[in-house]
Short mmCIF file of C-alpha atoms in Angstrom, two decimals:
data_model
loop_
_atom_site.label_atom_id
_atom_site.label_comp_id
_atom_site.label_asym_id
_atom_site.label_seq_id
_atom_site.Cartn_x
_atom_site.Cartn_y
_atom_site.Cartn_z
CA UNK A 1 70.84 35.80 42.56
CA UNK A 2 73.45 33.84 40.58
CA UNK A 3 72.32 30.62 38.86
CA UNK A 4 74.48 28.44 41.12
CA UNK A 5 72.95 30.01 44.21
CA UNK A 6 69.45 29.53 42.79
CA UNK A 7 70.17 25.85 42.24
CA UNK A 8 71.64 25.33 45.70
CA UNK A 9 68.81 27.08 47.52
CA UNK A 10 66.11 25.31 45.52
CA UNK A 11 67.75 21.90 45.85
CA UNK A 12 68.28 22.27 49.58
CA UNK A 13 64.70 23.36 50.21
CA UNK A 14 63.10 20.64 48.09
CA UNK A 15 65.46 17.93 49.36
CA UNK A 16 64.84 18.81 53.00
CA UNK A 17 61.08 18.67 52.50
CA UNK A 18 61.21 15.28 50.78
CA UNK A 19 63.55 13.86 53.42
CA UNK A 20 61.24 14.96 56.22
CA UNK A 21 58.24 13.33 54.53
CA UNK A 22 60.10 10.06 53.89
CA UNK A 23 60.18 8.79 57.47
CA UNK A 24 56.75 7.17 57.59
CA UNK A 25 55.59 3.55 57.85
CA UNK A 26 56.20 1.10 55.01
CA UNK A 27 54.68 -2.24 54.00
CA UNK A 28 57.57 -4.41 55.20
CA UNK A 29 60.47 -3.95 57.62
CA UNK A 30 63.72 -2.60 56.20
CA UNK A 31 67.27 -3.11 57.48
CA UNK A 32 68.14 -0.38 59.98
CA UNK A 33 70.85 1.13 57.78
CA UNK A 34 68.47 1.37 54.83
CA UNK A 35 65.78 2.91 57.02
CA UNK A 36 68.22 5.54 58.28
CA UNK A 37 69.71 6.33 54.89
CA UNK A 38 66.52 6.39 52.80
CA UNK A 39 65.28 9.91 53.69
CA UNK A 40 68.69 11.41 52.98
CA UNK A 41 69.16 9.50 49.72
CA UNK A 42 65.68 10.24 48.38
CA UNK A 43 65.80 13.83 49.59
CA UNK A 44 69.26 14.23 48.10
CA UNK A 45 68.28 12.79 44.73
CA UNK A 46 65.15 14.91 44.46
CA UNK A 47 67.00 17.95 45.76
CA UNK A 48 69.87 17.59 43.30
CA UNK A 49 67.43 17.11 40.42
CA UNK A 50 65.38 20.14 41.43
CA UNK A 51 68.51 22.18 42.03
CA UNK A 52 70.02 21.30 38.66
CA UNK A 53 66.80 22.19 36.86
CA UNK A 54 66.54 25.48 38.72
CA UNK A 55 70.21 26.28 38.17
CA UNK A 56 70.15 25.46 34.46
CA UNK A 57 66.96 27.46 34.05
CA UNK A 58 68.54 30.43 35.80
CA UNK A 59 71.66 30.11 33.61
CA UNK A 60 69.60 30.18 30.44
CA UNK A 61 67.62 33.20 31.63
CA UNK A 62 70.83 34.98 32.63
CA UNK A 63 72.44 34.24 29.28
CA UNK A 64 69.38 35.44 27.38
CA UNK A 65 69.48 38.73 29.29
CA UNK A 66 73.16 39.21 28.57
CA UNK A 67 74.18 38.98 32.23
CA UNK A 68 77.42 37.49 33.50
CA UNK A 69 79.96 36.20 31.00
CA UNK A 70 77.47 35.45 28.23
CA UNK A 71 75.69 32.43 26.92
CA UNK A 72 78.79 30.46 25.92
CA UNK A 73 80.39 30.42 29.35
CA UNK A 74 77.05 30.07 31.10
CA UNK A 75 76.11 26.95 29.19
CA UNK A 76 79.63 25.49 29.08
CA UNK A 77 79.39 23.87 32.53
CA UNK A 78 76.21 22.17 31.41
CA UNK A 79 77.96 20.74 28.34
CA UNK A 80 80.83 19.51 30.47
CA UNK A 81 78.32 17.88 32.81
CA UNK A 82 76.67 16.12 29.89
CA UNK A 83 80.03 14.74 28.79
CA UNK A 84 80.83 13.48 32.27
CA UNK A 85 77.38 11.91 32.54
CA UNK A 86 77.96 10.11 29.24
CA UNK A 87 81.18 8.62 30.57
CA UNK A 88 79.47 7.50 33.75
CA UNK A 89 76.68 5.83 31.75
CA UNK A 90 79.19 3.97 29.57
CA UNK A 91 81.09 2.71 32.61
CA UNK A 92 77.87 1.69 34.34
CA UNK A 93 76.70 -0.22 31.25
CA UNK A 94 79.94 -2.20 31.11
CA UNK A 95 79.82 -2.89 34.85
CA UNK A 96 76.23 -4.07 34.55
CA UNK A 97 77.08 -6.56 31.80
CA UNK A 98 79.91 -8.02 33.89
CA UNK A 99 77.65 -8.23 36.95
CA UNK A 100 74.84 -9.96 35.05
CA UNK A 101 77.21 -12.47 33.46
CA UNK A 102 78.51 -13.37 36.93
CA UNK A 103 74.97 -13.81 38.24
CA UNK A 104 74.10 -16.11 35.34
CA UNK A 105 77.12 -18.28 36.06
CA UNK A 106 76.08 -18.53 39.70
CA UNK A 107 72.61 -19.66 38.60
CA UNK A 108 74.20 -22.39 36.49
CA UNK A 109 76.29 -23.75 39.37
CA UNK A 110 74.64 -26.64 41.21
CA UNK A 111 74.39 -26.73 45.00
CA UNK A 112 76.51 -29.34 46.80
CA UNK A 113 73.43 -31.30 47.83
CA UNK A 114 71.98 -31.34 44.30
CA UNK A 115 75.08 -32.03 42.22
CA UNK A 116 74.51 -35.79 41.98
CA UNK A 117 72.18 -37.28 39.37
CA UNK A 118 68.73 -38.02 40.85
CA UNK A 119 68.12 -41.69 41.56
CA UNK A 120 64.60 -41.60 40.13
CA UNK A 121 64.12 -42.02 36.39
CA UNK A 122 60.81 -40.17 36.69
CA UNK A 123 62.45 -36.75 36.99
CA UNK A 124 64.46 -34.71 34.51
CA UNK A 125 68.19 -35.11 34.91
CA UNK A 126 67.75 -38.71 36.08
CA UNK A 127 68.57 -41.93 34.25
CA UNK A 128 67.19 -41.94 30.71
CA UNK A 129 66.40 -38.22 30.73
CA UNK A 130 67.06 -36.17 27.61
CA UNK A 131 67.95 -33.26 29.88
CA UNK A 132 71.38 -33.43 31.47
CA UNK A 133 71.86 -32.55 35.12
CA UNK A 134 74.06 -29.57 34.26
CA UNK A 135 71.39 -28.27 31.86
CA UNK A 136 68.87 -27.94 34.67
CA UNK A 137 70.68 -25.07 36.32
CA UNK A 138 70.69 -24.47 40.07
CA UNK A 139 66.94 -23.97 40.42
CA UNK A 140 65.99 -26.85 38.15
CA UNK A 141 68.22 -29.28 40.04
CA UNK A 142 66.60 -28.20 43.30
CA UNK A 143 63.13 -28.67 41.84
CA UNK A 144 63.58 -32.19 40.46
CA UNK A 145 65.76 -33.28 43.37
CA UNK A 146 63.12 -32.72 46.04
CA UNK A 147 60.20 -34.84 44.87
CA UNK A 148 58.26 -36.13 47.86
CA UNK A 149 58.86 -39.64 49.22
CA UNK A 150 56.44 -42.45 50.18
CA UNK A 151 56.93 -41.63 53.87
CA UNK A 152 55.64 -38.10 53.24
CA UNK A 153 52.40 -39.48 51.85
CA UNK A 154 52.00 -41.97 54.68
CA UNK A 155 52.71 -39.41 57.40
CA UNK A 156 50.20 -36.88 56.08
CA UNK A 157 47.41 -39.05 54.69
CA UNK A 158 47.84 -42.34 56.52
CA UNK A 159 47.74 -44.16 53.19
CA UNK A 160 50.34 -45.78 50.96
CA UNK A 161 51.26 -43.83 47.81
CA UNK A 162 49.75 -45.00 44.53
CA UNK A 163 52.63 -43.84 42.33
CA UNK A 164 56.03 -42.17 42.35
CA UNK A 165 55.78 -38.45 41.52
CA UNK A 166 56.95 -37.13 38.16
CA UNK A 167 58.83 -33.83 37.93
CA UNK A 168 59.94 -32.41 34.59
CA UNK A 169 62.18 -29.38 34.29
CA UNK A 170 63.90 -28.00 31.20
CA UNK A 171 66.51 -25.34 31.87
CA UNK A 172 67.16 -22.42 29.55
CA UNK A 173 70.55 -23.95 28.68
CA UNK A 174 69.02 -27.26 27.60
CA UNK A 175 68.22 -25.93 24.10
CA UNK A 176 68.76 -22.80 22.03
CA UNK A 177 65.16 -21.89 21.21
CA UNK A 178 61.76 -21.82 22.87
CA UNK A 179 60.25 -24.49 20.54
CA UNK A 180 63.22 -26.77 21.23
CA UNK A 181 62.84 -26.39 24.99
CA UNK A 182 59.12 -27.11 24.73
CA UNK A 183 59.92 -30.15 22.59
CA UNK A 184 62.27 -31.44 25.28
CA UNK A 185 59.62 -30.93 27.95
CA UNK A 186 57.06 -32.87 25.94
CA UNK A 187 59.55 -35.68 25.33
CA UNK A 188 60.17 -35.84 29.08
CA UNK A 189 56.45 -35.87 29.86
CA UNK A 190 55.91 -38.75 27.45
CA UNK A 191 59.00 -40.64 28.66
CA UNK A 192 57.90 -40.51 32.28
CA UNK A 193 54.26 -41.38 31.60
CA UNK A 194 52.99 -38.02 32.81
CA UNK A 195 49.86 -38.16 30.64
CA UNK A 196 48.74 -41.33 32.42
CA UNK A 197 48.59 -39.55 35.78
CA UNK A 198 45.52 -38.04 37.40
CA UNK A 199 46.84 -34.46 37.41
CA UNK A 200 49.41 -32.49 35.43
CA UNK A 201 50.59 -29.24 37.01
CA UNK A 202 52.12 -26.67 34.65
CA UNK A 203 54.20 -24.14 36.58
CA UNK A 204 55.68 -20.94 35.19
CA UNK A 205 58.97 -20.35 37.02
CA UNK A 206 60.44 -17.03 38.11
CA UNK A 207 63.20 -15.27 36.19
CA UNK A 208 66.06 -17.29 37.66
CA UNK A 209 64.29 -20.56 36.89
CA UNK A 210 62.97 -20.84 40.45
CA UNK A 211 59.96 -23.15 40.54
CA UNK A 212 58.37 -23.29 43.98
CA UNK A 213 58.37 -26.91 45.14
CA UNK A 214 55.86 -26.37 47.96
CA UNK A 215 52.65 -26.37 45.85
CA UNK A 216 53.99 -29.43 44.04
CA UNK A 217 54.70 -31.08 47.40
CA UNK A 218 51.06 -30.51 48.36
CA UNK A 219 49.78 -32.00 45.12
CA UNK A 220 52.09 -35.01 45.30
CA UNK A 221 51.25 -35.80 48.93
CA UNK A 222 47.47 -35.40 48.70
CA UNK A 223 47.18 -37.35 45.43
CA UNK A 224 49.44 -40.12 46.71
CA UNK A 225 51.92 -39.34 43.95
CA UNK A 226 49.36 -39.70 41.15
CA UNK A 227 50.50 -36.53 39.43
CA UNK A 228 53.16 -34.90 37.30
CA UNK A 229 54.54 -31.37 37.18
CA UNK A 230 56.45 -29.49 34.51
CA UNK A 231 58.34 -26.19 34.34
CA UNK A 232 60.48 -24.65 31.59
CA UNK A 233 63.09 -22.01 32.38
CA UNK A 234 63.54 -18.86 30.31
CA UNK A 235 66.44 -17.17 32.08
CA UNK A 236 69.00 -17.25 34.87
CA UNK A 237 68.57 -13.84 36.48
CA UNK A 238 66.38 -12.71 39.39
CA UNK A 239 62.88 -11.62 38.48
CA UNK A 240 63.52 -7.88 38.85
CA UNK A 241 66.22 -8.26 36.18
CA UNK A 242 64.07 -10.49 33.96
CA UNK A 243 61.12 -8.21 33.19
CA UNK A 244 62.30 -7.94 29.60
CA UNK A 245 61.81 -11.68 29.16
CA UNK A 246 58.12 -11.82 30.03
CA UNK A 247 57.06 -11.99 26.36
CA UNK A 248 59.41 -14.89 25.63
CA UNK A 249 58.39 -16.65 28.82
CA UNK A 250 54.69 -16.26 27.95
CA UNK A 251 55.40 -17.68 24.50
CA UNK A 252 57.05 -20.66 26.19
CA UNK A 253 53.93 -21.25 28.28
CA UNK A 254 51.61 -20.95 25.28
CA UNK A 255 53.62 -23.39 23.17
CA UNK A 256 53.76 -25.84 26.07
CA UNK A 257 50.01 -25.61 26.66
CA UNK A 258 49.40 -26.00 22.92
CA UNK A 259 51.51 -29.16 22.88
CA UNK A 260 49.83 -30.57 25.98
CA UNK A 261 46.40 -29.88 24.50
CA UNK A 262 47.32 -31.66 21.27
CA UNK A 263 48.70 -34.65 23.18
CA UNK A 264 45.59 -34.93 25.34
CA UNK A 265 43.29 -34.68 22.31
CA UNK A 266 44.48 -38.03 20.95
CA UNK A 267 44.24 -39.90 24.24
CA UNK A 268 41.22 -41.73 25.57
CA UNK A 269 41.91 -40.33 29.03
CA UNK A 270 44.03 -37.38 30.06
CA UNK A 271 45.10 -35.76 33.33
CA UNK A 272 43.48 -32.76 34.97
CA UNK A 273 45.42 -29.72 33.76
CA UNK A 274 46.38 -27.38 36.61
CA UNK A 275 48.26 -24.07 36.39
CA UNK A 276 50.51 -22.42 38.96
CA UNK A 277 52.54 -19.23 38.84
CA UNK A 278 54.15 -17.19 41.61
CA UNK A 279 55.48 -13.64 41.45
CA UNK A 280 56.93 -13.06 37.95
CA UNK A 281 55.84 -16.60 37.09
CA UNK A 282 52.23 -15.55 37.75
CA UNK A 283 52.63 -12.53 35.50
CA UNK A 284 54.09 -14.77 32.80
CA UNK A 285 51.35 -17.37 32.97
CA UNK A 286 48.59 -14.77 33.02
CA UNK A 287 50.14 -13.23 29.89
CA UNK A 288 50.15 -16.68 28.27
CA UNK A 289 46.39 -17.09 28.80
CA UNK A 290 45.60 -13.42 28.28
CA UNK A 291 42.03 -14.09 27.12
CA UNK A 292 41.26 -15.43 30.59
CA UNK A 293 38.41 -17.97 30.71
CA UNK A 294 38.40 -18.35 26.92
CA UNK A 295 42.02 -19.50 26.96
CA UNK A 296 41.46 -21.67 30.01
CA UNK A 297 38.59 -23.38 28.19
CA UNK A 298 40.74 -23.80 25.09
CA UNK A 299 43.48 -25.54 27.04
CA UNK A 300 41.12 -27.58 29.21
CA UNK A 301 42.43 -26.04 32.43
CA UNK A 302 40.58 -27.34 35.48
CA UNK A 303 42.09 -24.92 38.01
CA UNK A 304 44.65 -22.11 38.11
CA UNK A 305 46.37 -20.60 41.13
CA UNK A 306 48.36 -17.39 40.75
CA UNK A 307 50.25 -16.10 43.76
CA UNK A 308 51.67 -12.63 44.38
CA UNK A 309 51.20 -11.34 40.84
CA UNK A 310 53.15 -8.10 40.27
CA UNK A 311 50.77 -5.15 40.24
CA UNK A 312 49.89 -2.96 37.29
CA UNK A 313 47.26 -2.42 34.63
CA UNK A 314 47.83 -5.84 32.94
CA UNK A 315 47.04 -7.54 36.26
CA UNK A 316 43.94 -5.37 36.71
CA UNK A 317 42.67 -6.23 33.24
CA UNK A 318 43.27 -9.94 33.79
CA UNK A 319 41.48 -9.89 37.14
CA UNK A 320 38.48 -8.27 35.45
CA UNK A 321 38.47 -10.89 32.68
CA UNK A 322 38.34 -13.70 35.22
CA UNK A 323 35.92 -12.03 37.64
CA UNK A 324 32.99 -14.33 36.89
CA UNK A 325 34.87 -17.47 37.93
CA UNK A 326 37.62 -16.29 40.26
CA UNK A 327 38.28 -15.65 43.92
CA UNK A 328 40.92 -13.34 45.38
CA UNK A 329 42.13 -13.93 48.93
CA UNK A 330 44.71 -12.47 51.26
CA UNK A 331 44.91 -15.58 53.47
CA UNK A 332 43.39 -19.08 53.75
CA UNK A 333 40.94 -17.97 56.45
CA UNK A 334 39.04 -16.17 53.69
CA UNK A 335 38.35 -19.40 51.78
CA UNK A 336 34.60 -20.08 52.04
CA UNK A 337 33.61 -23.30 53.78
CA UNK A 338 31.17 -23.89 50.95
CA UNK A 339 30.67 -22.34 47.53
CA UNK A 340 27.32 -21.30 46.11
CA UNK A 341 27.19 -23.04 42.78
CA UNK A 342 30.38 -23.82 40.89
CA UNK A 343 33.76 -23.82 42.61
CA UNK A 344 36.03 -21.00 41.35
CA UNK A 345 38.40 -22.14 38.63
CA UNK A 346 40.77 -19.19 39.06
CA UNK A 347 42.40 -18.38 42.38
CA UNK A 348 44.42 -15.27 43.16
CA UNK A 349 46.39 -15.33 46.41
CA UNK A 350 47.58 -11.77 47.03
CA UNK A 351 48.52 -10.32 50.39
CA UNK A 352 47.04 -6.94 51.22
CA UNK A 353 50.51 -5.85 52.30
CA UNK A 354 52.59 -7.43 49.50
CA UNK A 355 54.74 -4.67 47.94
CA UNK A 356 55.21 -6.68 44.74
CA UNK A 357 51.44 -6.73 44.28
CA UNK A 358 50.96 -3.12 45.39
CA UNK A 359 53.82 -1.42 43.53
CA UNK A 360 52.92 0.16 40.21
CA UNK A 361 53.92 3.28 38.22
CA UNK A 362 50.59 4.97 38.99
CA UNK A 363 51.61 5.22 42.67
CA UNK A 364 53.79 8.14 41.67
CA UNK A 365 50.90 10.55 41.23
CA UNK A 366 47.69 8.69 42.11
CA UNK A 367 46.33 7.49 45.45
CA UNK A 368 45.95 3.69 45.34
CA UNK A 369 42.77 1.90 46.41
CA UNK A 370 44.66 0.13 49.21
CA UNK A 371 45.52 3.47 50.90
CA UNK A 372 42.14 5.25 50.97
CA UNK A 373 41.85 8.63 52.64
CA UNK A 374 39.36 7.27 55.21
CA UNK A 375 42.15 5.32 56.91
CA UNK A 376 40.85 1.83 56.09
CA UNK A 377 43.77 -0.57 55.74
CA UNK A 378 44.13 -4.23 54.79
CA UNK A 379 46.02 -6.87 56.77
CA UNK A 380 49.66 -5.96 57.41
CA UNK A 381 49.23 -2.50 55.89
CA UNK A 382 50.30 -0.14 58.70
CA UNK A 383 47.47 2.00 60.03
CA UNK A 384 49.82 5.01 60.00
CA UNK A 385 50.85 4.53 56.39
CA UNK A 386 49.56 7.27 54.10
CA UNK A 387 49.89 8.13 50.45
CA UNK A 388 52.36 10.89 49.58
CA UNK A 389 52.87 11.78 45.89
CA UNK A 390 56.21 10.45 44.66
CA UNK A 391 57.35 9.38 48.11
CA UNK A 392 54.99 6.41 48.49
CA UNK A 393 56.10 5.20 45.05
CA UNK A 394 59.75 5.28 46.16
CA UNK A 395 58.95 3.60 49.49
CA UNK A 396 57.00 0.82 47.77
CA UNK A 397 59.87 0.32 45.33
CA UNK A 398 62.30 -0.19 48.20
CA UNK A 399 59.72 -2.45 49.87
CA UNK A 400 59.90 -4.85 46.92
CA UNK A 401 63.58 -5.53 47.64
CA UNK A 402 62.80 -6.59 51.22
CA UNK A 403 59.44 -8.24 50.55
CA UNK A 404 60.70 -11.69 51.53
CA UNK A 405 62.76 -12.53 54.59
CA UNK A 406 62.80 -16.30 54.65
CA UNK A 407 64.00 -18.62 57.38
CA UNK A 408 63.59 -22.27 56.28
CA UNK A 409 60.69 -23.95 58.05
CA UNK A 410 59.50 -20.73 59.69
CA UNK A 411 56.50 -20.13 57.47
CA UNK A 412 55.17 -16.58 57.27
CA UNK A 413 52.13 -14.98 55.71
CA UNK A 414 53.74 -11.59 55.27
CA UNK A 415 54.80 -9.37 52.41
CA UNK A 416 55.77 -11.51 49.41
CA UNK A 417 56.21 -14.63 51.56
CA UNK A 418 53.26 -16.97 50.96
CA UNK A 419 54.61 -20.20 52.43
CA UNK A 420 52.19 -20.23 55.37
CA UNK A 421 49.24 -19.90 52.98
CA UNK A 422 50.13 -22.47 50.35
CA UNK A 423 49.10 -25.69 52.07
CA UNK A 424 45.47 -24.68 52.52
CA UNK A 425 45.21 -22.58 49.36
CA UNK A 426 46.68 -25.18 47.01
CA UNK A 427 44.41 -27.79 48.59
CA UNK A 428 41.31 -25.65 48.02
CA UNK A 429 42.25 -24.34 44.58
CA UNK A 430 42.95 -27.79 43.16
CA UNK A 431 40.06 -29.47 44.98
CA UNK A 432 42.26 -31.96 46.84
CA UNK A 433 40.92 -34.20 49.65
CA UNK A 434 42.06 -32.97 53.06
CA UNK A 435 40.34 -32.84 56.46
CA UNK A 436 41.47 -30.69 59.40
CA UNK A 437 43.77 -33.31 60.93
CA UNK A 438 45.35 -34.06 57.57
CA UNK A 439 45.85 -30.33 56.95
CA UNK A 440 47.69 -30.00 60.26
CA UNK A 441 50.02 -32.88 59.40
CA UNK A 442 50.50 -31.47 55.91
CA UNK A 443 51.61 -28.10 57.26
CA UNK A 444 54.05 -29.81 59.61
CA UNK A 445 55.55 -31.92 56.83
CA UNK A 446 55.84 -28.98 54.42
CA UNK A 447 57.92 -27.13 57.01
CA UNK A 448 60.15 -30.17 57.51
CA UNK A 449 60.64 -30.60 53.79
CA UNK A 450 61.76 -26.99 53.46
CA UNK A 451 64.30 -27.37 56.26
CA UNK A 452 65.70 -30.50 54.59
CA UNK A 453 65.83 -28.71 51.24
CA UNK A 454 67.72 -25.78 52.75
CA UNK A 455 70.21 -28.14 54.40
CA UNK A 456 70.93 -29.81 51.07
CA UNK A 457 71.41 -26.44 49.40
CA UNK A 458 74.05 -25.63 52.01
CA UNK A 459 75.73 -29.01 51.61
CA UNK A 460 74.67 -30.17 55.06
CA UNK A 461 73.36 -33.61 55.97
CA UNK A 462 69.59 -33.26 56.45
CA UNK A 463 68.19 -34.44 59.76
CA UNK A 464 65.75 -37.31 59.67
CA UNK A 465 62.09 -36.24 59.63
CA UNK A 466 59.44 -37.80 61.80
CA UNK A 467 57.04 -40.18 60.16
#
């Protein structure tokens, strides 16, 4: 059989088998067009790869035996293919750089509802701030521009607030280096009086600078505003395009925690230090305190909550380090009513069916613990989902792109969407006062705040919330 025929037959057979096996259940819903196309795309890619390998192998064997037109003409098509591939790679590299530059500019542009300087002087970008509004970036402006109001505290707790919340954000464009950005953050914390508050929440944002306001909302409301929060950006691109910045982001967190520790050491009283990271932000913050409890002790951390940490061996190692004083939950219903002995200092909130948590390179060839052969499955992991070498890895990879499907105010506890879990989990992790009736009002107000935030992002006039 000629080499070309060998390649075609092999590719078609392998591709058809992969396509047939790629029609099973996945962790999260996919758009219909993606669901329909996936088996053909994956089967085609695997088939082409297998076919090329088989064809090239047959060509080399044929040339070595002296068959056909000889080794030169047999290998020539391969050399031409390599040249074409090189051209495609060069064009793709240029296109990628243009695409990323455009995305960064979009992340710098402020939303219509957040393009005016904040009225409060207790947030970055406001009056007296060393950080200009334009230096916050889109995500930073959203974060500082949505601090909770006195009515939020009254509605949820029935009490008057004791202070106006402090929110500090330093965008990646605010300074050229990590130490300079940390210096700006510390200047902002001192300017606003953050170290005189009862709690200081240090949040590691996602790659684009996104800092989830919901856990901060919870802290501000339940402490009556007696708190401050701080986040420092390290990039302007989505998290899946920011994996190369984890080391720099972790350095940012370490330098910030070092500076906070030094500041607190010279004060008679200092705030409770709380940590929060979500998605890539969780990975970043865990890397910053990589010694686990030893680092948490060093920095005087009272409580840490990490949500939806991307899976992999680093996450496994960190979980093991913190095992003696941590709790891992899929949902708030798993929070114990009482704790035997000391309350956990480290909290991991990770959905059983979160593709970001479950995806890892090892899925390619190894059965994961969350898909055991006995059919046991966690919450929102389809009972019909099974592990298939290579295929499950590809399915989980696609899952990560559709892991969140957010409608403002419609809180879900599904995939990589943790909004429905945050009210209760933040309350428990940070040891905040909250009875059942208060928790119900808190959940209602968090949903309202998200709807208002979304309206401002779209340049709409937010509706008035009940109080």
